[in-house]
PDB file of C-alpha atoms in Angstrom:
ATOM      1  CA  ASP A   5    -271.753 -78.106 -49.678  1.00  0.00           C
ATOM      2  CA  SER A   6    -269.457 -77.368 -52.881  1.00  0.00           C
ATOM      3  CA  GLY A   7    -272.175 -77.389 -55.428  1.00  0.00           C
ATOM      4  CA  VAL A   8    -271.455 -80.186 -57.113  1.00  0.00           C
ATOM      5  CA  THR A   9    -273.766 -83.126 -57.493  1.00  0.00           C
ATOM      6  CA  GLN A  10    -272.499 -86.419 -57.662  1.00  0.00           C
ATOM      7  CA  THR A  11    -274.740 -89.701 -57.761  1.00  0.00           C
ATOM      8  CA  PRO A  12    -274.505 -92.457 -57.154  1.00  0.00           C
ATOM      9  CA  LYS A  13    -272.359 -92.230 -53.966  1.00  0.00           C
ATOM     10  CA  HIS A  14    -271.523 -96.051 -53.443  1.00  0.00           C
ATOM     11  CA  LEU A  15    -271.739 -98.638 -55.763  1.00  0.00           C
ATOM     12  CA  ILE A  16    -270.561-101.989 -55.776  1.00  0.00           C
ATOM     13  CA  THR A  17    -270.312-104.130 -59.124  1.00  0.00           C
ATOM     14  CA  ALA A  18    -269.029-107.223 -60.427  1.00  0.00           C
ATOM     15  CA  THR A  19    -266.125-107.234 -62.827  1.00  0.00           C
ATOM     16  CA  GLY A  20    -266.731-107.620 -66.417  1.00  0.00           C
ATOM     17  CA  GLN A  21    -269.849-104.838 -65.849  1.00  0.00           C
ATOM     18  CA  ARG A  22    -270.671-101.530 -66.749  1.00  0.00           C
ATOM     19  CA  VAL A  23    -271.656 -98.552 -64.953  1.00  0.00           C
ATOM     20  CA  THR A  24    -272.209 -94.950 -65.128  1.00  0.00           C
ATOM     21  CA  LEU A  25    -271.315 -92.059 -62.713  1.00  0.00           C
ATOM     22  CA  ARG A  26    -272.787 -88.627 -63.371  1.00  0.00           C
ATOM     23  CA  CYS A  27    -271.917 -85.512 -62.204  1.00  0.00           C
ATOM     24  CA  SER A  28    -273.886 -82.118 -62.387  1.00  0.00           C
ATOM     25  CA  PRO A  29    -271.592 -79.138 -61.929  1.00  0.00           C
ATOM     26  CA  ARG A  30    -271.970 -76.129 -59.958  1.00  0.00           C
ATOM     27  CA  SER A  31    -274.247 -73.375 -61.559  1.00  0.00           C
ATOM     28  CA  GLY A  32    -272.511 -71.239 -63.985  1.00  0.00           C
ATOM     29  CA  ASP A  33    -269.360 -73.492 -64.151  1.00  0.00           C
ATOM     30  CA  LEU A  34    -268.450 -74.559 -67.490  1.00  0.00           C
ATOM     31  CA  SER A  35    -265.285 -76.714 -67.009  1.00  0.00           C
ATOM     32  CA  VAL A  36    -265.991 -80.560 -65.909  1.00  0.00           C
ATOM     33  CA  TYR A  37    -263.172 -82.566 -64.493  1.00  0.00           C
ATOM     34  CA  TRP A  38    -263.206 -86.183 -63.667  1.00  0.00           C
ATOM     35  CA  TYR A  39    -260.498 -87.413 -61.187  1.00  0.00           C
ATOM     36  CA  GLN A  40    -260.029 -91.033 -60.218  1.00  0.00           C
ATOM     37  CA  GLN A  41    -258.631 -91.591 -56.395  1.00  0.00           C
ATOM     38  CA  SER A  42    -256.819 -94.905 -55.530  1.00  0.00           C
ATOM     39  CA  LEU A  43    -254.473 -95.884 -52.447  1.00  0.00           C
ATOM     40  CA  ASP A  44    -251.814 -97.054 -54.934  1.00  0.00           C
ATOM     41  CA  GLN A  45    -251.950 -94.187 -57.793  1.00  0.00           C
ATOM     42  CA  GLY A  46    -253.188 -91.420 -55.812  1.00  0.00           C
ATOM     43  CA  LEU A  47    -255.481 -88.677 -57.351  1.00  0.00           C
ATOM     44  CA  GLN A  48    -255.275 -89.572 -61.223  1.00  0.00           C
ATOM     45  CA  PHE A  49    -256.538 -86.675 -63.936  1.00  0.00           C
ATOM     46  CA  LEU A  50    -259.128 -88.558 -66.175  1.00  0.00           C
ATOM     47  CA  ILE A  51    -260.613 -86.166 -68.453  1.00  0.00           C
ATOM     48  CA  GLN A  52    -261.422 -82.715 -68.692  1.00  0.00           C
ATOM     49  CA  TYR A  53    -264.547 -81.276 -70.888  1.00  0.00           C
ATOM     50  CA  TYR A  54    -265.297 -77.253 -71.490  1.00  0.00           C
ATOM     51  CA  ASN A  55    -268.885 -76.610 -72.409  1.00  0.00           C
ATOM     52  CA  GLY A  56    -269.538 -79.795 -74.108  1.00  0.00           C
ATOM     53  CA  GLU A  57    -266.203 -80.461 -75.593  1.00  0.00           C
ATOM     54  CA  GLU A  58    -263.565 -82.700 -74.748  1.00  0.00           C
ATOM     55  CA  ARG A  59    -260.598 -80.377 -73.478  1.00  0.00           C
ATOM     56  CA  ALA A  60    -257.673 -82.376 -72.042  1.00  0.00           C
ATOM     57  CA  LYS A  61    -257.412 -86.177 -71.531  1.00  0.00           C
ATOM     58  CA  GLY A  62    -255.092 -87.761 -68.600  1.00  0.00           C
ATOM     59  CA  ASN A  63    -254.863 -91.095 -67.338  1.00  0.00           C
ATOM     60  CA  ILE A  64    -258.163 -92.175 -68.832  1.00  0.00           C
ATOM     61  CA  LEU A  65    -258.551 -96.478 -70.106  1.00  0.00           C
ATOM     62  CA  GLU A  66    -259.892 -97.028 -73.338  1.00  0.00           C
ATOM     63  CA  ARG A  67    -262.628 -98.852 -71.603  1.00  0.00           C
ATOM     64  CA  PHE A  68    -263.689 -95.575 -69.642  1.00  0.00           C
ATOM     65  CA  SER A  69    -265.324 -92.543 -71.461  1.00  0.00           C
ATOM     66  CA  ALA A  70    -267.176 -89.618 -71.060  1.00  0.00           C
ATOM     67  CA  GLN A  71    -269.269 -86.946 -72.367  1.00  0.00           C
ATOM     68  CA  GLN A  72    -270.988 -83.508 -70.890  1.00  0.00           C
ATOM     69  CA  PHE A  73    -274.206 -82.368 -72.274  1.00  0.00           C
ATOM     70  CA  PRO A  74    -275.875 -79.512 -73.599  1.00  0.00           C
ATOM     71  CA  ASP A  75    -277.597 -78.496 -69.776  1.00  0.00           C
ATOM     72  CA  LEU A  76    -273.567 -79.099 -68.682  1.00  0.00           C
ATOM     73  CA  HIS A  77    -273.716 -82.288 -66.617  1.00  0.00           C
ATOM     74  CA  SER A  78    -271.604 -85.159 -67.338  1.00  0.00           C
ATOM     75  CA  GLU A  79    -271.177 -88.998 -67.298  1.00  0.00           C
ATOM     76  CA  LEU A  80    -268.149 -90.978 -66.629  1.00  0.00           C
ATOM     77  CA  ASN A  81    -268.720 -94.502 -68.558  1.00  0.00           C
ATOM     78  CA  LEU A  82    -266.694 -97.108 -67.295  1.00  0.00           C
ATOM     79  CA  SER A  83    -266.608-100.610 -68.997  1.00  0.00           C
ATOM     80  CA  SER A  84    -265.472-103.871 -68.527  1.00  0.00           C
ATOM     81  CA  LEU A  85    -264.992-103.528 -65.424  1.00  0.00           C
ATOM     82  CA  GLU A  86    -262.022-104.771 -63.633  1.00  0.00           C
ATOM     83  CA  LEU A  87    -260.741-105.256 -59.834  1.00  0.00           C
ATOM     84  CA  GLY A  88    -258.482-102.515 -59.956  1.00  0.00           C
ATOM     85  CA  ASP A  89    -261.027 -99.973 -60.911  1.00  0.00           C
ATOM     86  CA  SER A  90    -262.402-100.027 -57.655  1.00  0.00           C
ATOM     87  CA  ALA A  91    -261.575 -95.899 -55.975  1.00  0.00           C
ATOM     88  CA  LEU A  92    -263.391 -93.076 -55.397  1.00  0.00           C
ATOM     89  CA  TYR A  93    -264.367 -90.630 -58.647  1.00  0.00           C
ATOM     90  CA  PHE A  94    -264.741 -87.159 -58.391  1.00  0.00           C
ATOM     91  CA  CYS A  95    -266.313 -84.953 -60.632  1.00  0.00           C
ATOM     92  CA  ALA A  96    -265.271 -81.255 -60.164  1.00  0.00           C
ATOM     93  CA  SER A  97    -265.913 -78.340 -62.018  1.00  0.00           C
ATOM     94  CA  SER A  98    -265.129 -74.927 -62.449  1.00  0.00           C
ATOM     95  CA  VAL A  99    -265.416 -71.228 -63.442  1.00  0.00           C
ATOM     96  CA  ALA A 100    -262.867 -68.738 -65.104  1.00  0.00           C
ATOM     97  CA  GLY A 101    -261.784 -66.378 -62.393  1.00  0.00           C
ATOM     98  CA  ASP A 102    -259.236 -65.524 -60.015  1.00  0.00           C
ATOM     99  CA  THR A 103    -258.037 -68.302 -59.006  1.00  0.00           C
ATOM    100  CA  GLY A 104    -260.142 -70.676 -60.614  1.00  0.00           C
ATOM    101  CA  GLU A 105    -259.921 -73.653 -58.210  1.00  0.00           C
ATOM    102  CA  LEU A 106    -261.739 -76.853 -58.626  1.00  0.00           C
ATOM    103  CA  PHE A 107    -264.947 -77.302 -56.618  1.00  0.00           C
ATOM    104  CA  PHE A 108    -265.152 -81.180 -55.991  1.00  0.00           C
ATOM    105  CA  GLY A 109    -268.382 -83.530 -55.425  1.00  0.00           C
ATOM    106  CA  GLU A 110    -268.847 -85.798 -52.628  1.00  0.00           C
ATOM    107  CA  GLY A 111    -267.108 -88.722 -55.294  1.00  0.00           C
ATOM    108  CA  SER A 112    -268.978 -92.002 -55.961  1.00  0.00           C
ATOM    109  CA  ARG A 113    -267.061 -94.784 -54.599  1.00  0.00           C
ATOM    110  CA  LEU A 114    -266.805 -97.624 -56.969  1.00  0.00           C
ATOM    111  CA  THR A 115    -266.309-101.169 -55.130  1.00  0.00           C
ATOM    112  CA  VAL A 116    -265.463-103.927 -58.467  1.00  0.00           C
ATOM    113  CA  LEU A 117    -265.981-107.492 -56.611  1.00  0.00           C
TER     114      LEU A 117
ATOM    115  CA  ALA B  23    -240.736 -86.081 -63.545  1.00  0.00           C
ATOM    116  CA  GLN B  24    -243.444 -85.081 -60.807  1.00  0.00           C
ATOM    117  CA  LYS B  25    -245.219 -81.879 -61.091  1.00  0.00           C
ATOM    118  CA  ILE B  26    -246.235 -81.989 -57.422  1.00  0.00           C
ATOM    119  CA  THR B  27    -243.935 -83.269 -54.768  1.00  0.00           C
ATOM    120  CA  GLN B  28    -244.832 -83.945 -51.511  1.00  0.00           C
ATOM    121  CA  THR B  29    -242.093 -85.552 -49.491  1.00  0.00           C
ATOM    122  CA  GLN B  30    -244.039 -86.287 -45.854  1.00  0.00           C
ATOM    123  CA  PRO B  31    -246.424 -88.865 -46.588  1.00  0.00           C
ATOM    124  CA  GLY B  32    -247.201 -88.502 -42.564  1.00  0.00           C
ATOM    125  CA  MET B  33    -247.100 -85.514 -39.913  1.00  0.00           C
ATOM    126  CA  PHE B  34    -248.013 -85.011 -36.219  1.00  0.00           C
ATOM    127  CA  VAL B  35    -248.695 -82.423 -34.499  1.00  0.00           C
ATOM    128  CA  GLN B  36    -249.798 -81.373 -31.165  1.00  0.00           C
ATOM    129  CA  GLU B  37    -253.299 -79.309 -30.357  1.00  0.00           C
ATOM    130  CA  LYS B  38    -252.585 -75.314 -30.587  1.00  0.00           C
ATOM    131  CA  GLU B  39    -249.478 -75.660 -32.122  1.00  0.00           C
ATOM    132  CA  ALA B  40    -248.234 -74.853 -35.681  1.00  0.00           C
ATOM    133  CA  VAL B  41    -247.073 -77.049 -38.660  1.00  0.00           C
ATOM    134  CA  THR B  42    -245.889 -77.023 -42.344  1.00  0.00           C
ATOM    135  CA  LEU B  43    -246.825 -78.962 -44.612  1.00  0.00           C
ATOM    136  CA  ASP B  44    -244.143 -79.472 -47.338  1.00  0.00           C
ATOM    137  CA  CYS B  45    -244.561 -79.271 -51.359  1.00  0.00           C
ATOM    138  CA  THR B  46    -242.046 -78.455 -54.206  1.00  0.00           C
ATOM    139  CA  TYR B  47    -243.403 -78.365 -57.701  1.00  0.00           C
ATOM    140  CA  ASP B  48    -241.512 -78.248 -60.926  1.00  0.00           C
ATOM    141  CA  THR B  49    -242.986 -76.500 -63.938  1.00  0.00           C
ATOM    142  CA  SER B  50    -241.461 -73.873 -66.821  1.00  0.00           C
ATOM    143  CA  ASP B  51    -244.239 -72.527 -67.212  1.00  0.00           C
ATOM    144  CA  PRO B  52    -243.880 -69.154 -66.088  1.00  0.00           C
ATOM    145  CA  SER B  53    -247.576 -68.376 -65.052  1.00  0.00           C
ATOM    146  CA  TYR B  54    -248.944 -70.945 -62.517  1.00  0.00           C
ATOM    147  CA  GLY B  55    -251.456 -71.561 -59.576  1.00  0.00           C
ATOM    148  CA  LEU B  56    -250.537 -73.494 -56.382  1.00  0.00           C
ATOM    149  CA  PHE B  57    -253.404 -74.931 -54.501  1.00  0.00           C
ATOM    150  CA  TRP B  58    -254.065 -76.695 -51.048  1.00  0.00           C
ATOM    151  CA  TYR B  59    -256.988 -79.009 -50.617  1.00  0.00           C
ATOM    152  CA  LYS B  60    -257.864 -81.230 -47.116  1.00  0.00           C
ATOM    153  CA  GLN B  61    -259.603 -83.932 -47.759  1.00  0.00           C
ATOM    154  CA  PRO B  62    -261.234 -85.273 -44.393  1.00  0.00           C
ATOM    155  CA  SER B  63    -261.362 -89.127 -43.370  1.00  0.00           C
ATOM    156  CA  SER B  64    -265.030 -88.703 -44.801  1.00  0.00           C
ATOM    157  CA  GLY B  65    -263.472 -87.823 -48.741  1.00  0.00           C
ATOM    158  CA  GLU B  66    -264.982 -85.044 -49.558  1.00  0.00           C
ATOM    159  CA  MET B  67    -262.084 -82.588 -51.011  1.00  0.00           C
ATOM    160  CA  ILE B  68    -261.889 -78.763 -50.042  1.00  0.00           C
ATOM    161  CA  PHE B  69    -260.146 -75.456 -51.264  1.00  0.00           C
ATOM    162  CA  LEU B  70    -257.735 -73.999 -48.758  1.00  0.00           C
ATOM    163  CA  ILE B  71    -255.705 -71.473 -50.380  1.00  0.00           C
ATOM    164  CA  TYR B  72    -254.707 -70.354 -53.226  1.00  0.00           C
ATOM    165  CA  GLN B  73    -251.054 -69.082 -54.751  1.00  0.00           C
ATOM    166  CA  GLY B  74    -250.531 -67.308 -58.318  1.00  0.00           C
ATOM    167  CA  SER B  75    -247.108 -67.538 -59.315  1.00  0.00           C
ATOM    168  CA  TYR B  76    -247.109 -63.573 -60.242  1.00  0.00           C
ATOM    169  CA  ASP B  77    -248.492 -62.868 -56.492  1.00  0.00           C
ATOM    170  CA  GLN B  78    -245.473 -61.068 -54.446  1.00  0.00           C
ATOM    171  CA  GLN B  79    -247.227 -62.084 -51.377  1.00  0.00           C
ATOM    172  CA  ASN B  80    -248.072 -65.182 -49.480  1.00  0.00           C
ATOM    173  CA  ALA B  81    -251.670 -65.981 -49.687  1.00  0.00           C
ATOM    174  CA  THR B  82    -253.194 -66.503 -45.980  1.00  0.00           C
ATOM    175  CA  GLU B  83    -256.696 -67.258 -45.008  1.00  0.00           C
ATOM    176  CA  GLY B  84    -257.695 -67.546 -41.791  1.00  0.00           C
ATOM    177  CA  ARG B  85    -255.013 -70.297 -39.835  1.00  0.00           C
ATOM    178  CA  TYR B  86    -253.824 -71.394 -43.101  1.00  0.00           C
ATOM    179  CA  SER B  87    -251.036 -69.260 -44.541  1.00  0.00           C
ATOM    180  CA  LEU B  88    -248.796 -70.453 -47.773  1.00  0.00           C
ATOM    181  CA  ASN B  89    -245.118 -69.869 -47.857  1.00  0.00           C
ATOM    182  CA  PHE B  90    -244.182 -69.348 -51.283  1.00  0.00           C
ATOM    183  CA  GLN B  91    -240.211 -69.572 -52.128  1.00  0.00           C
ATOM    184  CA  LYS B  92    -240.330 -69.213 -56.255  1.00  0.00           C
ATOM    185  CA  ALA B  93    -236.477 -69.369 -56.721  1.00  0.00           C
ATOM    186  CA  ARG B  94    -237.123 -73.123 -54.663  1.00  0.00           C
ATOM    187  CA  LYS B  95    -240.202 -74.100 -56.235  1.00  0.00           C
ATOM    188  CA  SER B  96    -241.742 -74.739 -52.880  1.00  0.00           C
ATOM    189  CA  ALA B  97    -245.170 -73.706 -51.661  1.00  0.00           C
ATOM    190  CA  ASN B  98    -245.432 -75.019 -48.347  1.00  0.00           C
ATOM    191  CA  LEU B  99    -248.905 -74.639 -46.149  1.00  0.00           C
ATOM    192  CA  VAL B 100    -248.394 -73.427 -42.599  1.00  0.00           C
ATOM    193  CA  ILE B 101    -251.278 -74.407 -40.535  1.00  0.00           C
ATOM    194  CA  SER B 102    -251.157 -72.393 -37.485  1.00  0.00           C
ATOM    195  CA  ALA B 103    -252.843 -73.097 -33.517  1.00  0.00           C
ATOM    196  CA  SER B 104    -253.891 -76.700 -35.071  1.00  0.00           C
ATOM    197  CA  GLN B 105    -256.692 -78.029 -33.975  1.00  0.00           C
ATOM    198  CA  LEU B 106    -258.573 -81.747 -33.730  1.00  0.00           C
ATOM    199  CA  GLY B 107    -260.444 -81.171 -36.749  1.00  0.00           C
ATOM    200  CA  ASP B 108    -257.469 -80.278 -38.547  1.00  0.00           C
ATOM    201  CA  SER B 109    -256.960 -83.950 -39.068  1.00  0.00           C
ATOM    202  CA  ALA B 110    -257.162 -84.943 -42.600  1.00  0.00           C
ATOM    203  CA  MET B 111    -255.068 -85.520 -45.615  1.00  0.00           C
ATOM    204  CA  TYR B 112    -252.973 -82.570 -47.286  1.00  0.00           C
ATOM    205  CA  PHE B 113    -252.781 -82.498 -51.178  1.00  0.00           C
ATOM    206  CA  CYS B 114    -250.720 -79.511 -52.896  1.00  0.00           C
ATOM    207  CA  ALA B 115    -251.696 -79.113 -56.524  1.00  0.00           C
ATOM    208  CA  MET B 116    -250.933 -76.932 -59.508  1.00  0.00           C
ATOM    209  CA  ARG B 117    -252.355 -75.816 -62.514  1.00  0.00           C
ATOM    210  CA  GLU B 118    -249.729 -74.714 -65.229  1.00  0.00           C
ATOM    211  CA  GLY B 119    -250.701 -71.779 -67.340  1.00  0.00           C
ATOM    212  CA  LEU B 120    -253.887 -69.382 -67.145  1.00  0.00           C
ATOM    213  CA  GLY B 121    -257.400 -70.423 -67.718  1.00  0.00           C
ATOM    214  CA  LEU B 122    -259.362 -74.032 -66.267  1.00  0.00           C
ATOM    215  CA  GLY B 123    -256.731 -76.200 -67.115  1.00  0.00           C
ATOM    216  CA  ARG B 124    -256.312 -79.591 -65.157  1.00  0.00           C
ATOM    217  CA  LEU B 125    -254.647 -79.701 -61.412  1.00  0.00           C
ATOM    218  CA  TYR B 126    -251.557 -81.795 -60.877  1.00  0.00           C
ATOM    219  CA  PHE B 127    -251.824 -83.288 -57.383  1.00  0.00           C
ATOM    220  CA  GLY B 128    -249.095 -84.309 -55.328  1.00  0.00           C
ATOM    221  CA  ARG B 129    -249.618 -87.895 -53.180  1.00  0.00           C
ATOM    222  CA  GLY B 130    -250.761 -86.058 -50.246  1.00  0.00           C
ATOM    223  CA  THR B 131    -249.847 -85.449 -46.336  1.00  0.00           C
ATOM    224  CA  GLN B 132    -251.593 -87.489 -43.780  1.00  0.00           C
ATOM    225  CA  LEU B 133    -251.370 -84.568 -40.652  1.00  0.00           C
ATOM    226  CA  THR B 134    -252.983 -85.906 -37.281  1.00  0.00           C
ATOM    227  CA  VAL B 135    -253.408 -83.057 -34.660  1.00  0.00           C
ATOM    228  CA  TRP B 136    -253.402 -85.275 -31.298  1.00  0.00           C
ATOM    229  CA  PRO B 137    -254.642 -83.763 -27.988  1.00  0.00           C
TER     230      PRO B 137
END
């Protein structure tokens, strides 16, 4: 158990819909990262937050948005969903230290029909 | 250019043998960290080992070791005494600079251990 909690674990929805994925980082971790994993694109970095502020942005579509709340949990909002958005969405957290490795949640598997 | 390149889409190894998974990286930052993660079929990402760019010695964690060749910009993962449970996807990743920046991941290598 990495200590990072993601909900829901599985989600099936239709094209055009909107979903929200939630992430609770490990206790004490200020930095939260979102990654998208699909067969054709591999692990794509979406966005990073640090202590409530956006820190870095990757290949995140305009239809997607995220935020980190004062209690440090984060949400990834995906709207106007398309078939190609079907993927495994990972949240990870990290704390400054010797290695600063990312601790990943179990992922939210999104299927868009 | 790709930050992380893993050229082996799939590798096969017999149980109890050693296997090397290749990883090359590309960065102009003198400070960076290299990571290996394992993703079993269940999907979770498990951190295995870390090597910092200034580390003089190769990192080791149990049966995992990282063969760090700085001049060649390679960071190969060596798994000794393979076990059936090692069958999984393995990802090499890099963080540039110090601090808590993002990790760049390679496309992964699917390792299959056979009895």
